[in-house]
Amino acid sequence: MGSLLYDGDAGGGGGGGGGGREAVRVLDPESADVFFVPFFSSLSFNTHGHNMTDPATEIDRELQIDLLEFLRQSKYWQRSGGRDHVIPMTHPNAFRFLREQVNASILIVADFGRFSKTVSNLNKDVVAPYVHVVDSFVDDDIVDPYGLRPLLLFFRGRTVRKDEGIVRAKLAKILAGYDDVHYERSIATVESIKKSTQGMRSSKFCLHPAGDTPSSCRLFDAIVSHCIPVIVSDQIELPYEDEIDYSQFSIFFSVKEALKPGYMVDQLRLFPKERWIEMWKQLRTISHHYEFQYPPKKEDAVDMLWRQVKHKVPRVKLAVHRNRRLKIPDWWGRRR
């Protein structure tokens, strides 16, 4: 919302008219390609229903009811069935009460871990990066980055997780006993984040196992630390993947491969130095795409997300135009 309301330079030809920005707010709804819905469903969940059972969670439900009532009275929602409305929904439990009723809209999600296929999918929705926790590495050494990172593999974080994240506890046992591997249980505190920052900047590879859902913030901490991400998740979806090839700066292991004793560490030890340096250079090139900031800048995280939304517009328009003239809705999907 801040990027739409901002009327400054935007660090890339933004100006009052938008210049180089991917999305510009218009005051005439008839000229809008999409409609941003400024309901912060993740904030509402964290404020009113974080433990899922507190009576205050009823406030979150009531807010969702009020929002749907407001939207359904809008001729622009009615015109498209909500297809051209953009709703941020980055917490896996966000909008949990009425999620099915906004399933035609463009949702901004962190991943699809707790979203059913009837609600969210890559065809219409946009995957957002987590906000990174560690500070961005702006003074990374460009002379000998490989030699200044003595640790092979680094992980610091919670090891007790749900769902796909249970692999973290198993990895703790498999990765124990290696002198060049740091795998530590930790919770997020100021001191812990400081140690994680130092650890990532001292490591060639940074481990990214799934959290409670397939993704977590550690991938993006690794990217801004220029530490080659090692991704262990069978169901992860990644931001901007129609533009960015993650194989150019990340290594992927299936859960089965990662849990094979010795396999992952052996593969990382054999990884060619020249290839590692190529990946490190690529990280330095793309890391600005994962910076959430205000004032907004061209090709930062928010600008990239708006670009992803723009990529969805042709499909949205096709669906809206077809829906207006079809006598039998969705007949194509019923074909045998």
GROMACS .gro file of C-alpha atoms in nm:
model
  336
    1MET     CA    1   0.000   0.000   0.000
    2GLY     CA    2   0.289   0.232   0.081
    3SER     CA    3   0.429   0.192  -0.270
    4LEU     CA    4   0.095   0.298  -0.421
    5LEU     CA    5   0.057   0.600  -0.195
    6TYR     CA    6   0.417   0.714  -0.232
    7ASP     CA    7   0.444   1.016  -0.459
    8GLY     CA    8   0.821   1.073  -0.458
    9ASP     CA    9   1.101   0.984  -0.695
   10ALA     CA   10   1.096   0.608  -0.614
   11GLY     CA   11   1.466   0.580  -0.695
   12GLY     CA   12   1.420   0.488  -1.057
   13GLY     CA   13   1.226   0.744  -1.249
   14GLY     CA   14   0.921   0.714  -1.024
   15GLY     CA   15   0.819   1.076  -0.995
   16GLY     CA   16   0.461   1.171  -0.940
   17GLY     CA   17   0.359   0.984  -1.254
   18GLY     CA   18   0.525   0.658  -1.167
   19GLY     CA   19   0.801   0.656  -1.431
   20GLY     CA   20   0.991   0.334  -1.381
   21ARG     CA   21   0.759   0.181  -1.123
   22GLU     CA   22   0.569  -0.135  -1.206
   23ALA     CA   23   0.247  -0.017  -1.038
   24VAL     CA   24   0.099   0.330  -1.013
   25ARG     CA   25  -0.216   0.426  -0.831
   26VAL     CA   26  -0.491   0.577  -1.046
   27LEU     CA   27  -0.788   0.774  -0.916
   28ASP     CA   28  -1.029   0.660  -1.188
   29PRO     CA   29  -1.131   0.299  -1.117
   30GLU     CA   30  -1.235   0.254  -1.480
   31SER     CA   31  -0.869   0.285  -1.584
   32ALA     CA   32  -0.738   0.039  -1.324
   33ASP     CA   33  -0.600  -0.297  -1.431
   34VAL     CA   34  -0.630  -0.438  -1.078
   35PHE     CA   35  -0.768  -0.327  -0.743
   36PHE     CA   36  -0.554  -0.352  -0.432
   37VAL     CA   37  -0.752  -0.455  -0.122
   38PRO     CA   38  -0.580  -0.294   0.179
   39PHE     CA   39  -0.690  -0.553   0.432
   40PHE     CA   40  -0.385  -0.686   0.613
   41SER     CA   41  -0.505  -1.037   0.687
   42SER     CA   42  -0.173  -1.156   0.833
   43LEU     CA   43  -0.164  -0.864   1.075
   44SER     CA   44  -0.525  -0.929   1.169
   45PHE     CA   45  -0.448  -1.293   1.246
   46ASN     CA   46  -0.137  -1.210   1.450
   47THR     CA   47  -0.325  -0.942   1.644
   48HIS     CA   48  -0.657  -1.111   1.709
   49GLY     CA   49  -0.618  -1.485   1.667
   50HIS     CA   50  -0.254  -1.583   1.691
   51ASN     CA   51  -0.306  -1.888   1.912
   52MET     CA   52  -0.616  -1.999   1.714
   53THR     CA   53  -0.827  -2.058   2.028
   54ASP     CA   54  -0.834  -1.722   2.209
   55PRO     CA   55  -1.179  -1.555   2.210
   56ALA     CA   56  -1.016  -1.256   2.040
   57THR     CA   57  -0.994  -1.465   1.723
   58GLU     CA   58  -1.361  -1.382   1.674
   59ILE     CA   59  -1.254  -1.026   1.591
   60ASP     CA   60  -1.046  -1.161   1.303
   61ARG     CA   61  -1.347  -1.352   1.173
   62GLU     CA   62  -1.573  -1.046   1.203
   63LEU     CA   63  -1.323  -0.831   1.013
   64GLN     CA   64  -1.326  -1.084   0.729
   65ILE     CA   65  -1.707  -1.082   0.725
   66ASP     CA   66  -1.712  -0.701   0.714
   67LEU     CA   67  -1.458  -0.694   0.432
   68LEU     CA   68  -1.654  -0.942   0.220
   69GLU     CA   69  -1.971  -0.742   0.275
   70PHE     CA   70  -1.793  -0.425   0.161
   71LEU     CA   71  -1.641  -0.590  -0.146
   72ARG     CA   72  -1.964  -0.751  -0.260
   73GLN     CA   73  -2.132  -0.411  -0.267
   74SER     CA   74  -1.867  -0.282  -0.507
   75LYS     CA   75  -1.963  -0.290  -0.875
   76TYR     CA   76  -1.598  -0.356  -0.959
   77TRP     CA   77  -1.592  -0.670  -0.746
   78GLN     CA   78  -1.925  -0.776  -0.898
   79ARG     CA   79  -1.797  -0.703  -1.249
   80SER     CA   80  -1.503  -0.943  -1.222
   81GLY     CA   81  -1.613  -1.172  -0.941
   82GLY     CA   82  -1.306  -1.045  -0.754
   83ARG     CA   83  -1.065  -1.180  -1.015
   84ASP     CA   84  -0.889  -0.846  -1.061
   85HIS     CA   85  -0.857  -0.774  -0.688
   86VAL     CA   86  -0.520  -0.819  -0.517
   87ILE     CA   87  -0.527  -0.939  -0.155
   88PRO     CA   88  -0.214  -0.984   0.061
   89MET     CA   89  -0.234  -1.314   0.251
   90THR     CA   90   0.121  -1.405   0.349
   91HIS     CA   91   0.065  -1.579   0.684
   92PRO     CA   92  -0.034  -1.945   0.635
   93ASN     CA   93  -0.335  -1.891   0.864
   94ALA     CA   94  -0.434  -1.551   0.725
   95PHE     CA   95  -0.799  -1.506   0.622
   96ARG     CA   96  -0.861  -1.858   0.746
   97PHE     CA   97  -1.234  -1.824   0.807
   98LEU     CA   98  -1.351  -1.698   0.467
   99ARG     CA   99  -1.058  -1.783   0.245
  100GLU     CA  100  -1.270  -1.990   0.004
  101GLN     CA  101  -1.485  -1.686  -0.069
  102VAL     CA  102  -1.195  -1.487  -0.215
  103ASN     CA  103  -1.045  -1.777  -0.408
  104ALA     CA  104  -1.084  -1.606  -0.744
  105SER     CA  105  -0.870  -1.306  -0.643
  106ILE     CA  106  -0.497  -1.259  -0.693
  107LEU     CA  107  -0.351  -1.356  -0.357
  108ILE     CA  108  -0.006  -1.249  -0.240
  109VAL     CA  109   0.120  -1.554  -0.049
  110ALA     CA  110   0.449  -1.664   0.108
  111ASP     CA  111   0.387  -2.023  -0.001
  112PHE     CA  112   0.101  -2.266  -0.053
  113GLY     CA  113   0.161  -2.477   0.258
  114ARG     CA  114  -0.185  -2.440   0.414
  115PHE     CA  115  -0.381  -2.324   0.112
  116SER     CA  116  -0.599  -2.575  -0.071
  117LYS     CA  117  -0.580  -2.597  -0.450
  118THR     CA  118  -0.931  -2.458  -0.470
  119VAL     CA  119  -0.807  -2.138  -0.300
  120SER     CA  120  -0.458  -2.069  -0.425
  121ASN     CA  121  -0.231  -2.173  -0.712
  122LEU     CA  122   0.050  -2.043  -0.932
  123ASN     CA  123  -0.183  -1.970  -1.224
  124LYS     CA  124  -0.338  -1.672  -1.048
  125ASP     CA  125  -0.138  -1.598  -0.732
  126VAL     CA  126   0.197  -1.438  -0.653
  127VAL     CA  127   0.462  -1.582  -0.419
  128ALA     CA  128   0.629  -1.315  -0.204
  129PRO     CA  129   0.968  -1.344  -0.035
  130TYR     CA  130   0.985  -1.329   0.342
  131VAL     CA  131   1.134  -1.014   0.489
  132HIS     CA  132   1.493  -1.110   0.568
  133VAL     CA  133   1.589  -1.098   0.936
  134VAL     CA  134   1.966  -1.059   0.910
  135ASP     CA  135   2.127  -0.741   0.779
  136SER     CA  136   2.217  -0.730   0.411
  137PHE     CA  137   2.587  -0.787   0.341
  138VAL     CA  138   2.695  -0.468   0.165
  139ASP     CA  139   3.072  -0.493   0.228
  140ASP     CA  140   3.124  -0.847   0.101
  141ASP     CA  141   3.485  -0.912  -0.001
  142ILE     CA  142   3.526  -0.927  -0.377
  143VAL     CA  143   3.890  -1.044  -0.377
  144ASP     CA  144   3.866  -1.384  -0.208
  145PRO     CA  145   3.506  -1.455  -0.098
  146TYR     CA  146   3.562  -1.831  -0.104
  147GLY     CA  147   3.869  -1.824   0.120
  148LEU     CA  148   3.709  -1.588   0.373
  149ARG     CA  149   3.424  -1.831   0.438
  150PRO     CA  150   3.581  -2.118   0.636
  151LEU     CA  151   3.255  -2.291   0.731
  152LEU     CA  152   3.109  -2.532   0.479
  153LEU     CA  153   2.744  -2.529   0.588
  154PHE     CA  154   2.549  -2.315   0.834
  155PHE     CA  155   2.208  -2.338   0.999
  156ARG     CA  156   2.077  -2.162   1.307
  157GLY     CA  157   1.708  -2.170   1.400
  158ARG     CA  158   1.423  -2.370   1.543
  159THR     CA  159   1.460  -2.744   1.502
  160VAL     CA  160   1.113  -2.840   1.624
  161ARG     CA  161   0.866  -2.766   1.346
  162LYS     CA  162   0.541  -2.905   1.205
  163ASP     CA  163   0.456  -3.086   0.882
  164GLU     CA  164   0.743  -3.090   0.631
  165GLY     CA  165   0.955  -2.904   0.887
  166ILE     CA  166   0.999  -3.216   1.100
  167VAL     CA  167   1.300  -3.289   0.878
  168ARG     CA  168   1.491  -3.027   1.079
  169ALA     CA  169   1.515  -3.251   1.386
  170LYS     CA  170   1.642  -3.538   1.172
  171LEU     CA  171   1.902  -3.316   1.007
  172ALA     CA  172   2.035  -3.219   1.350
  173LYS     CA  173   2.141  -3.580   1.405
  174ILE     CA  174   2.274  -3.635   1.054
  175LEU     CA  175   2.485  -3.318   1.053
  176ALA     CA  176   2.633  -3.362   1.400
  177GLY     CA  177   3.006  -3.427   1.429
  178TYR     CA  178   3.131  -3.233   1.127
  179ASP     CA  179   3.396  -2.973   1.205
  180ASP     CA  180   3.298  -2.754   0.911
  181VAL     CA  181   2.919  -2.772   0.964
  182HIS     CA  182   2.736  -2.549   1.212
  183TYR     CA  183   2.384  -2.670   1.291
  184GLU     CA  184   2.240  -2.508   1.602
  185ARG     CA  185   1.901  -2.487   1.765
  186SER     CA  186   1.806  -2.126   1.832
  187ILE     CA  187   1.517  -1.884   1.869
  188ALA     CA  188   1.499  -1.535   1.725
  189THR     CA  189   1.650  -1.279   1.961
  190VAL     CA  190   1.866  -0.975   1.896
  191GLU     CA  191   2.177  -1.169   1.996
  192SER     CA  192   2.074  -1.476   1.797
  193ILE     CA  193   2.016  -1.272   1.482
  194LYS     CA  194   2.359  -1.112   1.527
  195LYS     CA  195   2.521  -1.458   1.551
  196SER     CA  196   2.325  -1.579   1.248
  197THR     CA  197   2.446  -1.278   1.051
  198GLN     CA  198   2.807  -1.358   1.137
  199GLY     CA  199   2.758  -1.729   1.068
  200MET     CA  200   2.604  -1.680   0.725
  201ARG     CA  201   2.876  -1.439   0.621
  202SER     CA  202   3.139  -1.693   0.728
  203SER     CA  203   2.987  -1.987   0.542
  204LYS     CA  204   3.002  -2.107   0.184
  205PHE     CA  205   2.658  -2.268   0.201
  206CYS     CA  206   2.352  -2.188   0.413
  207LEU     CA  207   2.096  -2.458   0.482
  208HIS     CA  208   1.729  -2.387   0.415
  209PRO     CA  209   1.506  -2.672   0.533
  210ALA     CA  210   1.129  -2.624   0.531
  211GLY     CA  211   0.965  -2.455   0.828
  212ASP     CA  212   0.607  -2.522   0.937
  213THR     CA  213   0.528  -2.466   0.571
  214PRO     CA  214   0.758  -2.542   0.275
  215SER     CA  215   0.940  -2.207   0.292
  216SER     CA  216   1.098  -1.994   0.566
  217CYS     CA  217   1.289  -1.668   0.604
  218ARG     CA  218   1.629  -1.842   0.602
  219LEU     CA  219   1.638  -1.864   0.225
  220PHE     CA  220   1.616  -1.488   0.200
  221ASP     CA  221   1.861  -1.436   0.487
  222ALA     CA  222   2.106  -1.649   0.288
  223ILE     CA  223   2.048  -1.453  -0.033
  224VAL     CA  224   2.120  -1.114   0.124
  225SER     CA  225   2.423  -1.269   0.302
  226HIS     CA  226   2.556  -1.394  -0.036
  227CYS     CA  227   2.571  -1.744   0.113
  228ILE     CA  228   2.476  -2.012  -0.141
  229PRO     CA  229   2.134  -2.145  -0.033
  230VAL     CA  230   2.101  -2.519   0.011
  231ILE     CA  231   1.728  -2.582  -0.019
  232VAL     CA  232   1.575  -2.895   0.132
  233SER     CA  233   1.204  -2.889   0.059
  234ASP     CA  234   1.000  -3.106  -0.176
  235GLN     CA  235   0.711  -2.862  -0.213
  236ILE     CA  236   0.864  -2.516  -0.211
  237GLU     CA  237   0.748  -2.246  -0.452
  238LEU     CA  238   0.978  -1.949  -0.503
  239PRO     CA  239   0.924  -1.576  -0.568
  240TYR     CA  240   0.963  -1.434  -0.921
  241GLU     CA  241   1.050  -1.776  -1.063
  242ASP     CA  242   0.922  -1.685  -1.409
  243GLU     CA  243   1.206  -1.430  -1.420
  244ILE     CA  244   1.474  -1.571  -1.191
  245ASP     CA  245   1.644  -1.910  -1.229
  246TYR     CA  246   1.723  -2.020  -0.874
  247SER     CA  247   1.948  -2.300  -0.998
  248GLN     CA  248   2.196  -2.027  -1.094
  249PHE     CA  249   2.263  -1.945  -0.727
  250SER     CA  250   2.107  -2.224  -0.518
  251ILE     CA  251   2.151  -2.598  -0.462
  252PHE     CA  252   1.850  -2.824  -0.419
  253PHE     CA  253   1.826  -3.154  -0.233
  254SER     CA  254   1.515  -3.363  -0.194
  255VAL     CA  255   1.422  -3.457   0.160
  256LYS     CA  256   1.520  -3.816   0.082
  257GLU     CA  257   1.867  -3.708  -0.036
  258ALA     CA  258   1.921  -3.475   0.258
  259LEU     CA  259   1.838  -3.747   0.510
  260LYS     CA  260   2.085  -3.992   0.360
  261PRO     CA  261   2.377  -3.988   0.609
  262GLY     CA  262   2.684  -3.817   0.464
  263TYR     CA  263   2.535  -3.756   0.120
  264MET     CA  264   2.466  -3.384   0.136
  265VAL     CA  265   2.793  -3.293   0.308
  266ASP     CA  266   2.992  -3.502   0.059
  267GLN     CA  267   2.823  -3.329  -0.234
  268LEU     CA  268   2.895  -2.984  -0.091
  269ARG     CA  269   3.260  -3.069  -0.023
  270LEU     CA  270   3.300  -3.177  -0.385
  271PHE     CA  271   3.132  -2.863  -0.519
  272PRO     CA  272   3.375  -2.684  -0.754
  273LYS     CA  273   3.519  -2.357  -0.627
  274GLU     CA  274   3.475  -2.193  -0.968
  275ARG     CA  275   3.106  -2.280  -0.975
  276TRP     CA  276   3.063  -2.154  -0.619
  277ILE     CA  277   3.216  -1.818  -0.715
  278GLU     CA  278   2.980  -1.793  -1.014
  279MET     CA  279   2.684  -1.849  -0.783
  280TRP     CA  280   2.820  -1.597  -0.531
  281LYS     CA  281   2.845  -1.336  -0.805
  282GLN     CA  282   2.488  -1.410  -0.909
  283LEU     CA  283   2.367  -1.362  -0.551
  284ARG     CA  284   2.529  -1.019  -0.543
  285THR     CA  285   2.349  -0.936  -0.867
  286ILE     CA  286   1.996  -1.038  -0.763
  287SER     CA  287   1.986  -0.976  -0.385
  288HIS     CA  288   1.828  -0.630  -0.425
  289HIS     CA  289   1.510  -0.800  -0.548
  290TYR     CA  290   1.453  -0.924  -0.192
  291GLU     CA  291   1.471  -0.586  -0.016
  292PHE     CA  292   1.145  -0.449   0.124
  293GLN     CA  293   1.196  -0.077   0.170
  294TYR     CA  294   1.030   0.260   0.183
  295PRO     CA  295   1.058   0.478  -0.013
  296PRO     CA  296   1.023   0.210  -0.279
  297LYS     CA  297   1.294   0.156  -0.539
  298LYS     CA  298   1.289   0.012  -0.886
  299GLU     CA  299   1.314  -0.370  -0.886
  300ASP     CA  300   1.309  -0.400  -0.506
  301ALA     CA  301   1.082  -0.666  -0.351
  302VAL     CA  302   0.761  -0.464  -0.373
  303ASP     CA  303   0.829  -0.349  -0.728
  304MET     CA  304   0.901  -0.708  -0.829
  305LEU     CA  305   0.577  -0.824  -0.669
  306TRP     CA  306   0.379  -0.567  -0.865
  307ARG     CA  307   0.551  -0.690  -1.179
  308GLN     CA  308   0.438  -1.042  -1.094
  309VAL     CA  309   0.083  -0.914  -1.049
  310LYS     CA  310   0.107  -0.746  -1.390
  311HIS     CA  311   0.199  -1.083  -1.541
  312LYS     CA  312  -0.135  -1.218  -1.414
  313VAL     CA  313  -0.347  -0.945  -1.574
  314PRO     CA  314  -0.389  -1.102  -1.922
  315ARG     CA  315  -0.522  -1.426  -1.772
  316VAL     CA  316  -0.754  -1.225  -1.545
  317LYS     CA  317  -0.891  -1.027  -1.838
  318LEU     CA  318  -0.946  -1.344  -2.038
  319ALA     CA  319  -1.145  -1.498  -1.752
  320VAL     CA  320  -1.351  -1.183  -1.697
  321HIS     CA  321  -1.432  -1.135  -2.066
  322ARG     CA  322  -1.530  -1.500  -2.115
  323ASN     CA  323  -1.742  -1.496  -1.802
  324ARG     CA  324  -1.945  -1.201  -1.931
  325ARG     CA  325  -2.064  -1.382  -2.243
  326LEU     CA  326  -2.080  -1.748  -2.140
  327LYS     CA  327  -2.428  -1.893  -2.097
  328ILE     CA  328  -2.290  -2.209  -1.934
  329PRO     CA  329  -2.015  -2.111  -1.687
  330ASP     CA  330  -1.689  -2.301  -1.706
  331TRP     CA  331  -1.808  -2.536  -1.981
  332TRP     CA  332  -1.448  -2.585  -2.092
  333GLY     CA  333  -1.355  -2.740  -1.758
  334ARG     CA  334  -1.639  -2.990  -1.793
  335ARG     CA  335  -1.518  -3.133  -2.124
  336ARG     CA  336  -1.435  -3.500  -2.127
   0.00000   0.00000   0.00000
